[in-house]
């Protein structure tokens, strides 16, 4: 079977059809094919028999339990998936048996970006005899497909300069394409192309202009420099950290870019300017990396509304004319349909409530903004805005069904207050992500009704939703659609749901025991169709732990679960952690100091790793622990850890240039106060 599939894929590839979408039995590319529709032609599992699905096999992924974000790749009967610290596992697609494991030895000590990203990886690319993985410490590695042994290893960015990588590589025409991140701490973004066989760099496209005194790399950067008040991006930005697609018809690579810092554009680019190529969709020649066209979704951005999100390619009839298009639902809340032959905007409609702009002008392509949304211009220095910095749709992959013509968006709606704060380490602004004060108690956060998770079936031709299903919590998993008239999605509450693709009717649901962020895939093996879901919540989900709580969303194991119509296995019953909360070392009677610690915890973005209001993902198992379980030794060394970098090798960066001793003491008091509350709750 393996040889037959491989030969047929090569033959189909020679005539210009993506083998994964034409052959359809496996999931050979990140988005199911170069078009990244995440649609499968398989229909053995369909709306009539989906209720018979059961667990066929499961595999608990070893290592740090930091959650899963990767799309599994299925090639020649083997599943390839990544976990935190860019570990790669090869698993038999029929039995769930581990075949090999590759550990690239990622170091998380290089900087804040590198440390955060070490816990997230969105997958590999498989081509020929190679598995390609990008690491959090900026390496691009080719691993032998059958053995898991490294073949070549190149440095594609410098982790000491706040670069890192969480995204999956893409491969086409003998080249590997990879971006980087994270723009939030000052990296200057670029997309690179490497030779698949040797690992030698072929070309590089910078996304924002560098210092003109050093000379611009090309005419494109010279052009972009005119959109920056100082002639260049002093603090970097524009990282292509996720969406990269290869357009076979026009032989171009299309990718999305991040925003820049500070978030306040009056500081980032005093005097104005659109700031290219922040918040943009960019197309470059696949062979040379030369600029072809771009479309910027949010000129002069102030809200971190980046456009690095999933891009889908398709052919649509727009106003009576057949068009080659790309579709994206970026963070800003508008759904875009763009002519991918030239970058011209065709349609833009709000898919969630968007208060920062009333509409997108189709002639100019620019948003018609609500002036009150620009918090940096208001007298109070704050504005209530929807969507929030977390967006109306984040990185979680969408799906486009050839059967229904609908795009399925894993969306959510957050209202938030942006407010200027030069002391804020993340972009020089603060935001309450829950629709109320971030310093609210955990119970209040869980009861908040200002966040809505949604699965939206979007009609891109009509610019409106065909149907919508609300979820109990926001930030749910990626989506898969199939020819069986089905849509599959994992949820933040730990369910895998199957809905009818045409009407959105819930047909089947299964309790996975773990919250989901990653997307499901489907494949055929020996005449049996499987639906595969990576369960285990991670990434930015760490920040949302207080909202999720422990009762609504399961913080279960990182687990691959394969379903089939013949499946009859049961998942192990997860035992609730009885981890003892250590008695805090001192009383926290100084409530003003505790409150100051809350503010500093927020200002310094501690919650991005440790969970907002210091409620972490899990007490044990994860590489980033819940701070409320600190033992006496950790408390004793708190200032050495926070200020001096005692745990730098584990990814906890020294903060002595950011925090004073008194500020660190306030944060310590806040954590101790939080620990007391949990300790008293556990010892009623």
XYZ file of C-alpha atoms in Angstrom:
684
model
C 0.000 0.000 0.000
C 2.784 2.423 0.840
C 4.495 2.091 -2.527
C 1.215 2.400 -4.456
C 0.220 5.583 -2.598
C 3.641 7.154 -3.029
C 3.820 6.414 -6.770
C 0.344 7.733 -7.365
C 1.103 10.919 -5.452
C 4.245 11.525 -7.520
C 2.338 10.976 -10.777
C -0.462 13.324 -9.788
C 2.041 15.896 -8.622
C 3.685 15.928 -12.057
C 0.452 16.988 -13.696
C -0.017 19.812 -11.253
C -2.607 18.428 -8.818
C -1.911 18.321 -5.090
C -1.628 14.641 -4.257
C -3.082 15.015 -0.775
C -6.308 16.587 -2.040
C -6.602 14.435 -5.178
C -5.702 11.084 -3.671
C -7.256 11.971 -0.336
C -6.373 8.849 1.645
C -3.777 10.535 3.828
C -3.052 13.984 5.243
C 0.286 14.707 3.623
C 0.431 18.482 4.008
C -0.221 20.947 6.798
C -3.549 22.191 5.426
C -4.447 19.005 3.572
C -2.867 20.397 0.376
C -1.207 23.569 -0.875
C -4.596 25.335 -0.939
C -4.863 24.670 2.831
C -8.627 24.117 2.680
C -8.501 21.478 5.436
C -11.185 19.599 3.542
C -11.136 15.846 2.936
C -12.839 13.987 0.091
C -13.252 10.945 2.352
C -16.886 10.084 3.105
C -16.851 6.602 4.656
C -17.645 8.465 7.864
C -20.643 10.641 7.086
C -23.668 12.342 8.588
C -25.666 9.094 8.529
C -23.221 6.917 10.480
C -21.119 9.377 12.494
C -22.985 8.406 15.670
C -21.200 5.042 15.465
C -17.752 6.590 15.931
C -15.684 5.204 18.786
C -12.105 5.279 20.016
C -9.993 3.004 17.832
C -6.671 3.748 19.561
C -4.984 6.442 21.622
C -1.398 7.392 22.361
C -0.310 9.487 25.349
C 2.561 11.651 24.145
C 5.507 11.590 26.558
C 7.434 14.592 27.818
C 6.333 17.930 29.223
C 2.557 18.193 29.246
C 2.352 21.683 27.751
C -0.579 21.052 25.401
C -0.687 20.364 21.666
C -0.996 22.838 18.797
C 0.313 20.771 15.885
C -1.516 19.522 12.822
C -0.658 15.803 12.485
C 0.831 14.849 9.114
C -0.095 11.370 7.865
C 2.183 9.933 5.185
C 2.695 6.318 4.066
C 0.877 4.931 7.090
C 2.795 7.002 9.646
C 1.649 10.006 11.709
C 4.207 12.753 12.395
C 3.392 15.187 15.182
C 5.268 17.678 17.352
C 4.983 18.487 21.036
C 6.593 21.191 23.160
C 10.326 21.812 22.817
C 9.900 20.857 19.126
C 9.972 17.120 19.816
C 8.833 15.003 16.859
C 7.027 11.664 17.190
C 6.386 9.111 14.451
C 3.348 6.953 15.238
C 1.780 4.060 13.345
C -1.523 5.336 11.917
C -3.325 1.991 12.403
C -2.202 0.987 15.899
C -1.007 4.183 17.617
C 2.346 2.524 18.332
C 5.360 4.848 18.585
C 7.888 4.192 15.802
C 10.533 6.773 16.673
C 11.072 9.989 18.601
C 13.370 12.887 17.661
C 14.455 15.365 20.344
C 16.258 18.391 18.856
C 17.510 19.483 22.282
C 15.817 22.877 22.291
C 17.232 25.413 24.733
C 14.777 27.892 26.263
C 17.359 30.207 27.808
C 17.870 32.746 25.011
C 15.109 35.254 25.736
C 11.448 35.801 26.559
C 10.263 34.923 23.056
C 12.354 31.773 22.912
C 11.180 30.677 26.362
C 7.475 31.145 25.615
C 7.675 29.588 22.160
C 9.556 26.532 23.417
C 6.255 25.262 24.790
C 4.425 25.549 21.432
C 4.949 23.931 18.025
C 2.417 23.719 15.185
C 3.850 20.778 13.294
C 6.162 19.460 10.599
C 6.344 19.214 6.814
C 6.935 15.834 5.156
C 8.407 15.565 1.667
C 10.191 12.606 0.058
C 12.396 10.967 2.670
C 12.466 14.001 4.967
C 10.510 15.328 7.921
C 11.176 19.057 8.384
C 10.739 20.685 11.791
C 11.437 24.241 12.947
C 12.516 24.737 16.547
C 11.872 27.366 19.180
C 15.602 28.143 19.312
C 15.587 29.108 15.626
C 16.790 25.964 13.871
C 15.369 24.297 10.780
C 16.055 20.567 10.817
C 15.575 17.772 8.296
C 14.996 14.352 9.864
C 15.095 11.073 7.975
C 11.508 9.935 7.562
C 12.045 6.243 8.306
C 14.577 6.478 11.154
C 14.144 9.837 12.878
C 17.832 10.681 12.473
C 18.889 14.251 11.693
C 20.070 14.846 8.108
C 20.788 18.582 8.198
C 20.396 21.343 10.781
C 20.605 25.091 9.996
C 20.159 28.238 12.078
C 17.428 30.352 10.475
C 17.172 33.131 13.073
C 19.001 34.329 16.203
C 17.159 33.386 19.426
C 19.228 35.872 21.461
C 17.584 38.712 19.476
C 14.044 37.726 20.591
C 13.421 35.539 17.556
C 11.728 32.192 17.850
C 9.597 29.814 15.785
C 6.300 28.133 16.605
C 4.953 27.667 13.070
C 5.078 24.680 10.740
C 7.362 24.752 7.677
C 5.870 24.389 4.192
C 7.543 22.597 1.266
C 7.021 23.070 -2.486
C 9.176 22.680 -5.616
C 12.192 21.476 -3.688
C 12.155 24.407 -1.268
C 11.307 24.763 2.421
C 9.568 27.982 3.513
C 9.714 29.135 7.122
C 8.939 32.346 9.002
C 9.655 33.347 12.590
C 8.373 35.298 15.591
C 7.749 36.816 18.017
C 7.267 40.492 17.086
C 5.970 41.298 20.573
C 9.521 41.762 21.876
C 11.190 43.467 18.931
C 12.260 40.916 16.315
C 12.355 42.197 12.714
C 10.352 39.679 10.718
C 11.305 37.812 7.570
C 10.382 34.759 5.510
C 13.145 32.420 4.323
C 13.448 29.729 1.656
C 15.840 26.769 1.946
C 16.914 24.006 -0.400
C 15.137 20.819 0.665
C 18.104 18.547 -0.065
C 20.970 20.571 1.415
C 19.431 23.038 3.871
C 21.167 25.923 2.096
C 19.297 29.238 2.141
C 17.895 30.243 -1.266
C 16.338 33.647 -0.500
C 15.009 35.849 2.311
C 12.230 38.454 2.303
C 12.241 41.053 5.096
C 8.785 42.251 6.163
C 9.670 45.674 7.621
C 12.494 48.090 6.723
C 15.690 48.193 8.748
C 17.885 51.188 9.539
C 18.408 53.046 6.229
C 21.904 54.065 7.368
C 22.884 50.441 6.806
C 21.237 50.386 3.415
C 17.977 48.759 2.397
C 18.106 45.146 1.219
C 16.092 45.935 -1.934
C 13.724 48.420 -3.582
C 10.763 46.892 -1.774
C 12.215 47.811 1.615
C 13.004 51.273 0.289
C 9.353 51.615 -0.695
C 8.150 50.329 2.694
C 10.444 52.765 4.535
C 8.332 55.664 3.243
C 5.423 54.397 5.350
C 7.391 54.781 8.602
C 7.828 58.227 10.160
C 11.486 57.573 10.976
C 12.090 55.691 7.736
C 12.273 52.273 9.381
C 10.882 49.963 12.034
C 13.053 50.784 15.041
C 11.474 48.025 17.108
C 11.069 45.435 14.384
C 7.737 43.708 13.814
C 5.882 41.960 11.025
C 6.901 38.410 11.873
C 5.304 35.727 9.645
C 4.734 33.345 12.534
C 1.973 31.131 11.119
C 0.243 31.376 7.722
C 2.404 30.409 4.727
C 0.799 28.972 1.580
C 2.220 28.006 -1.790
C 0.131 29.124 -4.760
C 0.744 26.569 -7.522
C -1.063 28.517 -10.253
C 0.956 31.717 -9.859
C 4.118 30.124 -8.419
C 4.052 32.441 -5.453
C 4.306 32.144 -1.699
C 1.623 34.018 0.220
C 2.026 34.701 3.933
C 0.567 36.835 6.722
C 2.449 39.152 9.073
C 2.300 40.207 12.702
C 1.878 43.715 14.081
C 4.656 45.796 15.667
C 5.582 47.352 18.993
C 4.847 49.500 20.846
C 1.144 49.011 20.167
C 0.714 52.791 20.369
C 1.519 53.938 16.812
C 2.311 57.465 18.027
C 5.304 55.971 19.815
C 6.102 53.258 17.273
C 6.064 55.660 14.326
C 5.680 59.242 15.572
C 4.144 61.312 12.811
C 2.019 58.507 11.364
C 2.401 56.193 8.410
C 0.820 52.891 7.423
C 3.875 50.921 8.648
C 4.359 48.339 5.907
C 4.358 45.384 5.969
C 2.770 45.093 9.412
C -0.669 43.422 9.542
C -0.374 42.424 5.899
C -0.859 39.591 3.448
C 2.190 39.481 1.171
C 2.919 37.533 -2.013
C 6.458 36.864 -3.272
C 7.858 34.870 -6.188
C 8.460 31.296 -4.984
C 11.737 30.959 -6.894
C 13.370 34.288 -6.057
C 11.517 35.780 -3.070
C 10.883 38.974 -5.023
C 7.904 41.092 -3.982
C 4.759 40.707 -6.107
C 1.925 42.364 -4.166
C 0.514 42.995 -0.702
C -2.704 43.899 1.047
C -2.643 45.549 4.483
C -5.653 44.796 6.671
C -4.988 47.400 9.394
C -2.814 50.393 8.441
C -1.202 52.174 11.410
C -2.411 49.445 13.773
C -2.946 50.195 17.466
C -4.595 46.957 18.657
C -2.221 44.100 17.713
C -4.699 43.059 15.003
C -2.155 40.997 13.115
C -2.808 39.041 9.926
C -0.603 35.997 10.467
C -3.723 33.804 10.641
C -4.663 30.880 8.404
C -4.933 31.644 4.652
C -7.132 29.500 2.362
C -6.903 29.420 -1.435
C -9.940 28.686 -3.603
C -11.800 29.555 -6.802
C -14.997 31.538 -6.221
C -17.657 33.148 -8.338
C -17.652 36.776 -7.228
C -20.220 39.078 -8.844
C -20.634 36.670 -11.747
C -16.928 36.242 -12.426
C -14.755 33.255 -11.506
C -11.821 34.419 -9.414
C -8.696 32.835 -7.966
C -8.936 34.018 -4.389
C -7.446 33.757 -0.951
C -9.573 34.023 2.179
C -8.586 35.085 5.659
C -10.350 35.871 8.933
C -7.652 37.868 10.749
C -7.828 39.097 14.312
C -9.542 42.387 13.412
C -12.988 40.761 12.973
C -13.436 41.177 9.191
C -13.443 38.312 6.685
C -11.416 39.116 3.556
C -11.675 37.722 0.035
C -8.696 38.827 -2.073
C -7.783 38.228 -5.708
C -4.574 36.284 -5.346
C -3.406 37.110 -8.866
C -2.898 40.760 -7.933
C -3.799 41.325 -4.261
C -6.941 43.355 -5.007
C -9.603 43.329 -2.322
C -12.883 41.768 -3.499
C -14.929 41.473 -0.310
C -14.575 42.344 3.380
C -17.367 41.747 5.874
C -17.451 41.508 9.695
C -17.643 37.905 10.921
C -17.890 39.011 14.573
C -18.828 42.313 16.175
C -16.115 44.833 15.249
C -16.353 48.230 16.948
C -12.971 49.617 15.884
C -14.199 50.125 12.285
C -17.635 50.408 10.694
C -16.642 48.800 7.385
C -13.835 48.248 4.891
C -13.944 50.493 1.832
C -13.670 48.151 -1.161
C -12.332 50.825 -3.490
C -9.431 51.974 -1.321
C -9.152 48.752 0.664
C -8.869 50.777 3.870
C -10.984 50.500 7.036
C -13.444 53.247 7.945
C -12.385 53.583 11.564
C -14.247 54.573 14.681
C -12.069 57.414 16.054
C -13.058 56.572 19.635
C -11.360 53.173 19.301
C -7.921 54.795 19.121
C -7.242 54.800 22.854
C -3.907 56.569 22.359
C -5.814 59.600 21.012
C -8.497 59.793 23.698
C -8.321 62.151 26.644
C -8.556 59.212 29.074
C -5.918 57.139 27.260
C -8.267 54.179 27.038
C -10.979 52.737 24.778
C -13.407 49.851 24.884
C -12.850 47.797 21.710
C -14.139 44.632 20.070
C -12.402 42.357 19.151
C -9.652 42.332 21.773
C -5.937 41.793 21.357
C -6.743 38.060 21.193
C -8.803 38.753 18.069
C -12.063 37.491 16.630
C -10.102 34.519 15.301
C -6.604 33.550 16.352
C -4.228 30.910 14.928
C -6.703 27.996 15.097
C -7.134 26.725 11.500
C -10.355 27.266 9.557
C -11.732 24.900 6.900
C -13.302 25.415 3.466
C -15.664 22.738 2.175
C -15.772 22.078 -1.553
C -19.117 20.414 -0.878
C -20.930 23.319 0.804
C -18.828 26.288 -0.336
C -18.652 27.479 3.293
C -15.671 28.478 5.435
C -15.828 27.204 9.019
C -14.259 29.722 11.406
C -13.316 28.881 15.019
C -14.195 32.359 16.251
C -14.629 34.102 19.586
C -15.709 37.517 20.743
C -13.903 39.451 23.454
C -14.639 43.029 24.385
C -11.681 44.677 26.021
C -10.400 47.959 27.341
C -7.073 49.021 25.877
C -5.238 51.545 27.999
C -1.882 53.229 27.640
C 0.753 52.120 30.110
C 4.398 52.778 29.189
C 5.467 50.328 31.913
C 3.636 47.429 30.285
C 6.234 45.015 28.936
C 3.935 43.669 26.226
C 3.511 46.485 23.723
C 3.313 49.447 26.110
C -0.427 48.995 26.661
C -2.669 46.957 28.912
C -5.898 45.178 28.120
C -8.414 43.202 30.138
C -8.891 40.062 28.114
C -11.996 38.868 29.918
C -14.227 41.866 29.502
C -13.773 42.799 33.137
C -10.814 43.678 35.328
C -7.939 41.234 34.971
C -7.469 41.585 38.721
C -10.913 40.160 39.402
C -11.174 37.009 41.417
C -11.161 33.687 39.592
C -14.828 32.964 40.336
C -15.809 36.292 38.838
C -13.791 35.539 35.718
C -15.529 32.204 35.257
C -18.946 33.825 35.581
C -18.201 36.575 33.066
C -20.609 36.561 30.130
C -18.687 38.945 27.876
C -16.775 36.249 25.982
C -18.399 34.024 23.423
C -16.859 31.094 21.582
C -18.361 30.342 18.185
C -18.125 28.055 15.200
C -19.229 30.154 12.245
C -20.131 28.663 8.862
C -19.282 31.620 6.646
C -20.548 32.111 3.107
C -17.665 33.979 1.416
C -19.732 34.848 -1.663
C -22.583 36.474 0.255
C -20.411 37.849 3.056
C -22.573 36.482 5.864
C -22.943 33.493 8.165
C -24.957 30.512 6.916
C -25.179 29.202 10.467
C -23.504 29.730 13.838
C -23.026 27.521 16.880
C -22.056 29.084 20.221
C -19.574 27.445 22.581
C -19.463 27.713 26.343
C -15.910 29.087 26.250
C -13.796 31.018 23.715
C -10.547 29.873 22.027
C -11.683 26.469 20.757
C -9.782 24.137 18.441
C -9.165 24.159 14.689
C -11.648 22.747 12.181
C -11.891 19.899 9.638
C -14.634 19.474 7.009
C -15.261 16.360 4.910
C -17.235 15.131 1.897
C -19.389 13.199 4.349
C -21.163 16.532 5.040
C -19.369 16.784 8.368
C -17.469 19.397 10.327
C -15.259 18.277 13.224
C -13.987 20.571 15.984
C -12.478 20.082 19.418
C -13.515 22.492 22.170
C -12.087 24.245 25.201
C -14.402 22.136 27.356
C -12.762 18.934 26.148
C -15.301 17.732 23.583
C -14.847 16.548 20.007
C -17.976 17.559 18.102
C -19.260 16.470 14.687
C -21.808 18.757 13.043
C -23.613 18.628 9.722
C -21.655 20.878 7.363
C -24.716 22.293 5.634
C -26.917 23.059 8.663
C -24.692 23.026 11.757
C -26.720 20.356 13.532
C -24.810 18.616 16.309
C -24.722 14.946 15.315
C -22.145 13.456 17.693
C -20.010 14.532 20.632
C -17.321 12.765 22.626
C -15.698 13.733 25.935
C -11.928 13.680 25.343
C -10.869 14.475 28.906
C -8.607 17.281 27.654
C -9.301 20.722 26.256
C -8.413 21.122 22.578
C -6.633 23.828 20.597
C -5.179 21.796 17.705
C -7.160 20.813 14.578
C -8.353 17.288 13.729
C -7.412 15.496 10.489
C -8.762 12.409 8.729
C -7.145 9.601 6.734
C -7.786 6.125 5.324
C -5.770 3.036 6.260
C -6.534 -0.472 4.948
C -10.033 0.562 3.941
C -10.864 2.182 7.296
C -11.368 5.930 7.696
C -10.010 7.496 10.886
C -10.578 10.896 12.489
C -7.521 11.930 14.500
C -7.558 14.629 17.185
C -4.589 15.944 19.216
C -6.049 16.700 22.663
C -4.355 18.899 25.249
C -4.655 22.680 25.594
C -1.565 24.854 25.381
C -0.132 27.978 23.800
C -2.053 31.121 24.643
C -4.513 28.828 26.430
C -2.184 29.081 29.427
C -3.220 32.707 29.800
C -6.897 31.752 29.804
C -6.773 29.179 32.588
C -8.661 31.391 35.082
C -11.503 31.845 32.610
C -11.544 28.184 31.678
C -11.376 26.991 35.273
C -10.877 23.334 36.143
C -14.503 22.293 36.061
C -15.419 23.489 32.558
C -12.318 22.530 30.612
C -10.316 19.433 31.351
C -6.593 19.880 31.889
C -5.961 16.302 30.865
C -3.025 14.569 29.190
C -1.506 15.428 25.823
C -2.986 12.597 23.820
C -3.519 11.510 20.207
C -6.951 9.911 19.828
C -8.033 8.090 16.650
C -11.719 7.395 16.031
C -13.263 4.944 13.571
C -16.645 3.351 12.977
C -15.192 0.135 14.406
C -13.705 1.786 17.497
C -14.686 0.268 20.824
C -11.876 1.294 23.211
C -12.383 3.371 26.338
C -10.105 6.199 27.396
C -8.527 5.871 30.844
C -10.415 7.659 33.568
C -8.329 10.649 34.599
C -7.716 10.890 38.321
C -8.087 14.395 39.692
C -4.768 15.695 40.940
C -4.422 15.486 44.693
C -1.229 17.546 44.601
C -0.794 19.138 48.011
C -0.686 22.920 48.133
C 2.316 23.814 50.329
C 1.582 26.135 53.235
C 2.743 29.632 52.244
C 5.798 30.890 54.108
C 4.275 34.089 55.533
C 1.039 36.007 55.972
C 0.095 38.756 53.492
C -1.632 41.356 55.621
C -0.385 44.259 53.510
C -3.286 44.315 51.031
C -1.940 47.395 49.253
C 1.268 45.535 48.495
C -0.725 42.531 47.262
C -2.746 44.792 44.967
C 0.439 46.433 43.693
C 1.769 42.951 42.965
C -1.355 42.182 40.939
C -0.780 45.263 38.806
C 2.901 44.455 38.272
C 2.074 40.841 37.412
C -0.206 42.195 34.689
C 2.147 44.946 33.488
C 5.015 42.529 33.057
C 2.936 39.967 31.139
C 3.680 37.243 33.682
C 0.322 35.666 32.871
C 1.338 34.867 29.284
C 3.333 31.963 30.727
C 1.997 31.481 34.252
C -1.695 32.163 33.675
C -3.595 35.384 34.222
C -3.984 36.240 37.937
C -1.347 33.544 38.632
C -3.665 30.589 38.041
C -1.525 28.159 36.060
C -2.321 25.260 33.752
C -1.386 22.455 36.159
C 0.537 21.965 39.420
C 2.715 19.181 37.999
C 3.507 17.789 34.569
C 3.755 21.034 32.616
C 7.117 22.732 32.083
C 5.484 25.944 33.368
C 4.037 25.222 36.794
C 1.131 26.791 38.636
C 2.818 29.385 40.886
C 0.371 28.735 43.712
C 2.104 25.401 44.330
C 5.532 26.879 45.043
C 7.398 25.040 47.777
C 9.500 26.516 50.583
C 12.745 26.259 48.608
C 11.271 28.141 45.646
C 9.952 30.885 47.912
C 13.381 31.125 49.530
C 15.035 31.602 46.132
C 12.254 33.771 44.669
C 14.383 36.893 44.140
C 17.301 34.936 42.729
C 14.872 33.308 40.291
C 12.959 36.442 39.287
C 15.724 39.040 39.335
C 18.978 37.113 38.838
C 17.889 34.331 36.506
C 18.556 31.293 38.706
C 16.186 29.282 36.476
C 17.281 30.832 33.180
C 18.208 27.427 31.787
C 14.541 26.447 32.218
C 13.382 29.565 30.404
C 12.735 31.937 33.328
C 14.561 35.071 32.174
C 16.224 37.425 34.701
C 14.135 40.539 35.354
C 16.702 42.684 37.191
C 16.686 45.231 34.349
C 12.883 45.324 34.391
C 11.883 45.047 38.052
C 13.262 46.635 41.210
C 13.634 44.593 44.392
C 10.545 46.311 45.843
C 8.516 45.490 42.727
C 9.614 41.854 42.849
C 8.596 41.795 46.503
C 5.120 43.069 45.594
C 4.710 40.336 42.971
C 5.865 37.768 45.543
C 3.217 39.010 47.977
C 0.556 38.708 45.297
C 1.551 35.104 44.531
C 1.703 34.202 48.224
C -1.740 35.734 48.738
C -3.059 33.626 45.832
C -1.424 30.559 47.336
C -3.082 31.227 50.684
C -6.492 31.327 49.040
C -5.944 27.986 47.337
C -4.379 26.498 50.480
C -7.367 27.525 52.603
C -9.777 26.225 49.968
C -8.039 22.840 49.907
C -7.918 22.624 53.683
C -11.457 23.582 54.623
